[in-house]
Each structure stands twice: as C-alpha cells, then as structure tokens.
Short mmCIF file of C-alpha atoms in Angstrom, two decimals:
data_model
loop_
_atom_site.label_atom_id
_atom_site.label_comp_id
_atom_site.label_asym_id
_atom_site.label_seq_id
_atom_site.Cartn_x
_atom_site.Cartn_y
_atom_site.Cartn_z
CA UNK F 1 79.28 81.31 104.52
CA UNK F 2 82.81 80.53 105.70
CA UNK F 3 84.01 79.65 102.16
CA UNK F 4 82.43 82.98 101.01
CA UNK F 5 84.58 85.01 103.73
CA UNK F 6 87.52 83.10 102.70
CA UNK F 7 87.40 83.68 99.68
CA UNK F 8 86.14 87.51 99.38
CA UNK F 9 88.57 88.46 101.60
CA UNK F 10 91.66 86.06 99.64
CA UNK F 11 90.63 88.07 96.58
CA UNK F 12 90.50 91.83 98.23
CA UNK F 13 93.45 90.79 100.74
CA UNK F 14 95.88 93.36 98.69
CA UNK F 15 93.00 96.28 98.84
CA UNK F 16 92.43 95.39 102.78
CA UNK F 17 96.01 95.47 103.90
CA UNK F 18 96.40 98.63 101.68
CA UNK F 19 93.16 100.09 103.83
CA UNK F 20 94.80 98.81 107.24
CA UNK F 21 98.49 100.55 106.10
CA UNK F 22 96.45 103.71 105.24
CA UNK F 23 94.78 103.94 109.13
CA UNK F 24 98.67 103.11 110.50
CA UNK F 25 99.85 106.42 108.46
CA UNK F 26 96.99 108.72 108.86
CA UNK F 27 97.79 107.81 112.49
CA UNK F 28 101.24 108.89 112.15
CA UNK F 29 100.66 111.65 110.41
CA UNK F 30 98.16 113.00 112.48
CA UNK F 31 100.20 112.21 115.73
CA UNK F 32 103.46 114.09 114.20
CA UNK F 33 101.43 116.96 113.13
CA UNK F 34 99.97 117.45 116.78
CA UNK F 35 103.22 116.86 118.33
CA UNK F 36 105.44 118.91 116.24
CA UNK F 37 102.96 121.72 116.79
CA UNK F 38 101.69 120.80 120.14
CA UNK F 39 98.01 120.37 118.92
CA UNK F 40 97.84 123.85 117.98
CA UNK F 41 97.18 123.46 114.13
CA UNK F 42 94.76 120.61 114.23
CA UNK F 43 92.89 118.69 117.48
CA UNK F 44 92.55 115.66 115.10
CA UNK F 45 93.95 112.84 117.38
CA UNK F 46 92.44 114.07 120.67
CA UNK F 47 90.08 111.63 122.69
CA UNK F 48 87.31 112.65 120.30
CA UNK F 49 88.92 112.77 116.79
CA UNK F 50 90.86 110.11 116.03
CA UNK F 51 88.87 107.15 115.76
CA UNK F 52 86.22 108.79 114.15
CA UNK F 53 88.46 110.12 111.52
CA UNK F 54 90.50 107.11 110.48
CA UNK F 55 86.87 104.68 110.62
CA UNK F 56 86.01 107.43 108.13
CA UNK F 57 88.79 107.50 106.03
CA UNK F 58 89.05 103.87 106.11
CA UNK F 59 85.56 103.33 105.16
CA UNK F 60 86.23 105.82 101.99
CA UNK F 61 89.02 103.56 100.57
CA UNK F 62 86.75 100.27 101.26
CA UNK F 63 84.28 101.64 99.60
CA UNK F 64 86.50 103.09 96.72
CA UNK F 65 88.01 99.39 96.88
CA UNK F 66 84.03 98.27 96.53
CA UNK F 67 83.64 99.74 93.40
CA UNK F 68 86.33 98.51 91.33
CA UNK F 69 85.01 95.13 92.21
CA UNK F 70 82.06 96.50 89.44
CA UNK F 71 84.38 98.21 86.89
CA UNK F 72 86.99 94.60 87.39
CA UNK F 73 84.03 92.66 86.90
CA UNK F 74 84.43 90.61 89.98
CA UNK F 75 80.90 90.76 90.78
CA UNK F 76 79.89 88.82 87.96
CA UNK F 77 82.48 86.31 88.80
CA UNK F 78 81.68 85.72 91.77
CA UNK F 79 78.01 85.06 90.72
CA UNK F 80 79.71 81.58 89.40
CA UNK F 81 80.82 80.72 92.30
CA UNK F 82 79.55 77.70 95.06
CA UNK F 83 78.68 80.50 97.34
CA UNK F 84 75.34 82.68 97.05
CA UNK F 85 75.20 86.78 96.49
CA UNK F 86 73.49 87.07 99.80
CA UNK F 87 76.44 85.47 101.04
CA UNK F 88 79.15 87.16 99.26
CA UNK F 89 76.95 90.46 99.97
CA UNK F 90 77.53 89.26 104.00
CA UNK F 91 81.99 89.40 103.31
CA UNK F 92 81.24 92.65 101.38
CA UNK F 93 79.98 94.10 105.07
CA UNK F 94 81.84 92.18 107.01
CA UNK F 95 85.38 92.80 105.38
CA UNK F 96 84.66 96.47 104.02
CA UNK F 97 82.78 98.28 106.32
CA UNK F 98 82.82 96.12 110.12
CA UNK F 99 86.54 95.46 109.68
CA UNK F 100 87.70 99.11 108.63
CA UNK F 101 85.81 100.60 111.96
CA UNK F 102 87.03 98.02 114.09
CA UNK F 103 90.12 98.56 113.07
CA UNK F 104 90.20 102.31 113.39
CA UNK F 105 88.75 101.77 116.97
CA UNK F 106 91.73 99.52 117.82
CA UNK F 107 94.15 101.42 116.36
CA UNK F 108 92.64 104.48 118.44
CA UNK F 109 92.62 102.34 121.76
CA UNK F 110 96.21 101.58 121.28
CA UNK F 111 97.30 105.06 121.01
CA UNK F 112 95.35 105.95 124.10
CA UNK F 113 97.10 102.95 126.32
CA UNK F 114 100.29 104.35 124.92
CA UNK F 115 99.66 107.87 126.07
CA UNK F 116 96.55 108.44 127.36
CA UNK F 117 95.90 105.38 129.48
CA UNK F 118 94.07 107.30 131.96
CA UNK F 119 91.07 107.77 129.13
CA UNK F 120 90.16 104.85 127.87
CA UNK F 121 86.73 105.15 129.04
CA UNK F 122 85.93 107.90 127.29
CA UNK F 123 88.12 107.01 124.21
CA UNK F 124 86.20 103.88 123.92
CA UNK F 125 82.71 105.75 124.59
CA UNK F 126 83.56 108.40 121.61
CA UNK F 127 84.63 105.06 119.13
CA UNK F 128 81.64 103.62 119.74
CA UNK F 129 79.49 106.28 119.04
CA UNK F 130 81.52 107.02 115.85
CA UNK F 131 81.76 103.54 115.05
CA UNK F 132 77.58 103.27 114.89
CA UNK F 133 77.38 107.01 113.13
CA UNK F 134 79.10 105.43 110.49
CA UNK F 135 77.86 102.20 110.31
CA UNK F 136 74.63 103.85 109.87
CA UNK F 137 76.08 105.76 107.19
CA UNK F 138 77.59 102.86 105.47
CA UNK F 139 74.25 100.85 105.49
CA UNK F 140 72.49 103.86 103.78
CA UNK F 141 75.27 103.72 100.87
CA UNK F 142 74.81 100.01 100.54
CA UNK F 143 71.40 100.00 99.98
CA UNK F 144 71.65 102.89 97.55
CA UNK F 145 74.53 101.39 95.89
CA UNK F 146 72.80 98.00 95.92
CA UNK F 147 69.82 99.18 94.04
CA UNK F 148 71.86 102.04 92.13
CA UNK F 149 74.06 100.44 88.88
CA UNK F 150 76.33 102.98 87.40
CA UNK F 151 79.09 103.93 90.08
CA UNK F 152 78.75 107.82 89.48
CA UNK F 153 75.29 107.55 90.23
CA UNK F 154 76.08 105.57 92.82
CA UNK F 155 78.06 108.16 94.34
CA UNK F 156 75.63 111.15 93.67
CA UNK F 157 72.37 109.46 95.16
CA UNK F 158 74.13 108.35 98.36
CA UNK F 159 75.51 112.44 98.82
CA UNK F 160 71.51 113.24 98.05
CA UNK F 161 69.91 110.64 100.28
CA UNK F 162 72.64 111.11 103.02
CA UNK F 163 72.14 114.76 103.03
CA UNK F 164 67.79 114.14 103.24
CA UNK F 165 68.73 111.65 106.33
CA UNK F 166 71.08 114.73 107.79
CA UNK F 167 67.85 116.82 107.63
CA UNK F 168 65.30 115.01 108.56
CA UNK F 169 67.43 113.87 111.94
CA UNK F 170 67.79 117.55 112.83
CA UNK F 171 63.95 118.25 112.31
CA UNK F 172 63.01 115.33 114.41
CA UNK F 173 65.58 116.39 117.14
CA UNK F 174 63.82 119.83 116.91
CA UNK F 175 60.32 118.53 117.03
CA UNK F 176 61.24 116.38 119.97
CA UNK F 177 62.88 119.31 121.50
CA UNK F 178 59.24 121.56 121.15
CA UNK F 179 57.70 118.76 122.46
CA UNK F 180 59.29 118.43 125.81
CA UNK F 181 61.17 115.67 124.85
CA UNK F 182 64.84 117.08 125.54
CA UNK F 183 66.24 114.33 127.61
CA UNK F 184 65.25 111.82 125.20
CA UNK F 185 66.00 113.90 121.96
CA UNK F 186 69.65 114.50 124.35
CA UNK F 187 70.76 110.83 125.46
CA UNK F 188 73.40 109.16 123.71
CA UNK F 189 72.48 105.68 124.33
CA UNK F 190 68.53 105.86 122.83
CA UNK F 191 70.19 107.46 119.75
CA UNK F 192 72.99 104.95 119.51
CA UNK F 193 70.11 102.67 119.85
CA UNK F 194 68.01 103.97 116.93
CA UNK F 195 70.93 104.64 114.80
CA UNK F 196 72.40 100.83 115.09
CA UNK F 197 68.92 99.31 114.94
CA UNK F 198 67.91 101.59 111.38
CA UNK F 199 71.67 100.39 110.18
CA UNK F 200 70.56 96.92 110.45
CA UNK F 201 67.04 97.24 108.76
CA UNK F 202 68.56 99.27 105.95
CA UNK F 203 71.36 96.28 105.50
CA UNK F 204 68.26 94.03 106.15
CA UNK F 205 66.68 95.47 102.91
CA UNK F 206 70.06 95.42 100.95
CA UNK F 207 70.61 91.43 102.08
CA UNK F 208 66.55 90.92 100.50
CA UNK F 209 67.16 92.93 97.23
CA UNK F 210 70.48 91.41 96.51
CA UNK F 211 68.87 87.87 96.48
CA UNK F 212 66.42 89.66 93.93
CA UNK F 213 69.12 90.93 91.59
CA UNK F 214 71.10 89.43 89.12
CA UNK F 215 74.65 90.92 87.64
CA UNK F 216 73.06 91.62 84.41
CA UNK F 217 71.38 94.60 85.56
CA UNK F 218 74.49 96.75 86.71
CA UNK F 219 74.06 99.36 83.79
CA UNK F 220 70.90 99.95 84.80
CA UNK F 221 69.55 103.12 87.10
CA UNK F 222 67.80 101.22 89.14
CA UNK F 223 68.17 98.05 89.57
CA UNK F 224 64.60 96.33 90.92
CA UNK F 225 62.13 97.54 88.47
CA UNK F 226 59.39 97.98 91.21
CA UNK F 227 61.57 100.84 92.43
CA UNK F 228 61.59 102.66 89.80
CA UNK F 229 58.79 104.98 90.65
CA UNK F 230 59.14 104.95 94.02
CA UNK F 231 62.96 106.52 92.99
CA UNK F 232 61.59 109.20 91.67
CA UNK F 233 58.74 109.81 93.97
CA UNK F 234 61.25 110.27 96.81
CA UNK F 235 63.32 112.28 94.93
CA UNK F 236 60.45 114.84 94.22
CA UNK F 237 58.54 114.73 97.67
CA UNK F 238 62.59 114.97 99.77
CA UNK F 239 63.65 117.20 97.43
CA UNK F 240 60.41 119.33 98.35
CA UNK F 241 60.62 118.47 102.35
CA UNK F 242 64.20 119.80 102.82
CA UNK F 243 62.84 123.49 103.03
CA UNK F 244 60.44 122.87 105.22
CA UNK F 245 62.81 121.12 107.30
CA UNK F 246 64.90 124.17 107.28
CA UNK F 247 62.04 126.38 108.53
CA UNK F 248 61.06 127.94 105.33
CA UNK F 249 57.49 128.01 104.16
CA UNK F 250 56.42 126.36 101.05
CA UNK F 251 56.03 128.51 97.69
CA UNK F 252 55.68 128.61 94.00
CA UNK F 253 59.05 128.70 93.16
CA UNK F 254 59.75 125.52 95.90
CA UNK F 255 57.74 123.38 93.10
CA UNK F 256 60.54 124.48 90.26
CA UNK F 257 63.76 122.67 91.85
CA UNK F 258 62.11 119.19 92.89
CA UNK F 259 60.21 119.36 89.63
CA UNK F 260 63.42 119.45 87.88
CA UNK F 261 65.37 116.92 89.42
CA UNK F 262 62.27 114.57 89.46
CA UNK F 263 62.26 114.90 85.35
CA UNK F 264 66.51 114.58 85.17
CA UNK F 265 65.75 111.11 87.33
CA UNK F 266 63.09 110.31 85.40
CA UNK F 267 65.01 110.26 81.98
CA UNK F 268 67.89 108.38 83.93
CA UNK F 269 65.48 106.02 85.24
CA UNK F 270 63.57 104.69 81.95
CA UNK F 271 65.77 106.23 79.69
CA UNK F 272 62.89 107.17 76.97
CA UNK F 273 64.41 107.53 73.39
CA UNK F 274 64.53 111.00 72.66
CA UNK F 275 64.43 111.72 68.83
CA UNK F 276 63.41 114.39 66.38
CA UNK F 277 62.22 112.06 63.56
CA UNK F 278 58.28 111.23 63.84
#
C-alpha cells in the first residue's frame, strides 16, 4: 500500500502541486476582491464560503487531473505494476479527493488565525460540513466513473445521478418534515453522519468493482456487464421519480422523456449494429 502511495503520488506530483498552487491563488484572489471592495461584490471568503469553495474547486482540477490518467494511458500502466488496482484505486482517493479538501480546510483555517482568530470554531464547523458534502459527492463520481469508460460519459452520468441524489435528499427531508420529524430532518450532526457513512459505502462498492475490472474494458459504457441492465433500469425508473419528487403527479406524457433516455442508454450500453442491409 505504501509503495502504491509513493508511487501514485511521484507520478501526479506535478498535477498535485499545480492543484495546491491553484487553492493558494483562488485564495488570493478571492481575499483581494473582498478587500478592495470591502465584501460588497462577492461574500466568497466569509466564515462560510471559503473552504467550501476552494475544496470544490480543488476537487474539479483533481478530478480533471483523474482523467487524463485514462486518455495518458497511465491506468493501464499501472496495471503492470507490483502494486494491485484496489490499491492504486486507495492513492487515487487518498491523493485526489482527501488531500484537495484537507487542504482547502487548512488553507481556510489559516486565513481565519490570520484575521479572524476569534472564529475558528465556527470556521472549522462550516469546513467540516463542506468537507463531508463533498466527499459524498466525490464518492458518487467515483463509483460512476469507476463503472462508466468513456470520460464524456463519465462526466454526463455523474451531472444525472448527482442531480437524482439532489432530489431525492430534498423529498426525504420533506417527508421527514410531514412526518414530525423536523429536529431530526434539521440537525447537522445526524446528516453529517449519513452523508459520511453513504460516502464510504459508495467508495466501498467502487474499491469491490475495481478488483472486478480489468483496463481492457475502458471503451466500454459500462464496465461490469451485470450492470448493464440495472444502468438502464435506473435511468428509466429516476428519470420517472424526479417529478414526483417535485410534487407533480404522474401522466402520459411523464412516460415520453424517461422512455427516451432509457432507449439513447440502451444503444450506448450494448451498442446493437444498426444497418439497413437485411
């Protein structure tokens, strides 16, 4: 595992230092903005911005980083190497995801004992919220992107599934709401708790399928050929449940949209060979 860390993160050293000089100028950026114009243009950089923002943008150029190991073929290199994929899978999270949020939470903490030193409580309370929001968020993009191949679709099924997630966490906040369950639904440590703990299952499930997976199946849709159904099952049935977690009542014409997408995944899925000759 060690020689797997070293060496993932000897071989992406240039992209993480890039990723850590990024945070430093967003920072300064962000802090010269709000100073020149006394915080009147943007509250970016407040007790409740800042560290969200630069774990965020952070995370974005990891992740941008992430895929170019595909396109550089690195993964398939490193499949030659002493060390498993579960274990280079392991550097993946740790240098790409844990160390871009805690270094936007440090770099956040440092500006605060510089000149806010009187909230660090609540500084640190905010980053560790954000830090979990997007951990969460980052786990769901792994374990699309681990059993996703081709990068674009990559990118659209993680927008798609994130959004589902989005909706389905405000219908359960409203159920819980109509059910008396306010203070729960409200606290910020039992959702911290449920958000961290569904992180690690969905990384859980990426660590299992990347033991599964070889490099030769990158090109393909999806990756583990048990999914494939499933795929486009929850494309149909989320696709379907998104109105009625908006409030809207199901109809006719709520059959047309997840019917369509269902077929589009479909044909990306198994790829049938479409031809006019008999």
């Amino acid at each position: 595992m060690k020689q797997a860390l070293r060496l993932y993160g000897r071989i992406k050293s240039n992209q993480i230092i890039l990723i850590a000089i990024l945070g430093v100028l967003v920072t300064c950026f962000i802090g010269g903005v709000n100073t020149y114009y006394g915080r009147a243009i943007t509250n970016i950089g407040s007790d409740s911005e800042l560290g969200g923002v630069l774990m965020g943008i952070m995370l974005l150029a990891a992740g941008a980083a992430t895929c170019a190991d595909q396109t550089r073929h690195l993964n398939t290199w490193l499949s030659t190497q002493s060390a498993s994929r579960r274990q280079f899978f392991i550097s993946k999270v740790v240098w790409m995801i844990i160390a871009p949020i805690v270094l936007g939470a440090a770099i956040d903490l440092f500006m605060s004992i510089t000149i806010r030193s009187d909230n660090l409580h609540k500084v640190a309370s905010n980053n560790l919220n954000d830090a979990v929001e997007l951990f969460y968020v980052a786990s769901v993009v792994v374990l699309v992107s681990t059993i996703i191949g081709p990068i674009w679709q990559k990118i659209v099924i993680s927008l798609f599934v994130l959004i589902v997630w989005s909706s389905i966490s405000v219908g359960v906040n409203t159920i819980s709401f109509k059910l008396g369950m306010k203070e729960l639904s409200q606290s910020t440590e039992f959702i911290m708790l449920v958000t961290f703990v569904a992180a690690m299952l969905l990384l859980g499930a990426s660590y299992y399928i990347v033991g599964i997976i070889g490099t030769e199946s990158e090109h393909d849709t999806v990756r583990v050929p048990a999914l494939r159904w499933p795929v486009i099952i929850f494309v149909f049935a989320s696709t379907l449940a998104l109105p009625l977690l908006n409030g809207s009542s199901l109809t006719a014409g709520s059959f047309v949209l997840p019917a369509i997408l269902s077929v589009i995944t479909f044909i990306f899925v198994f790829k049938p060979k479409l031809s006019w000759q008999k």
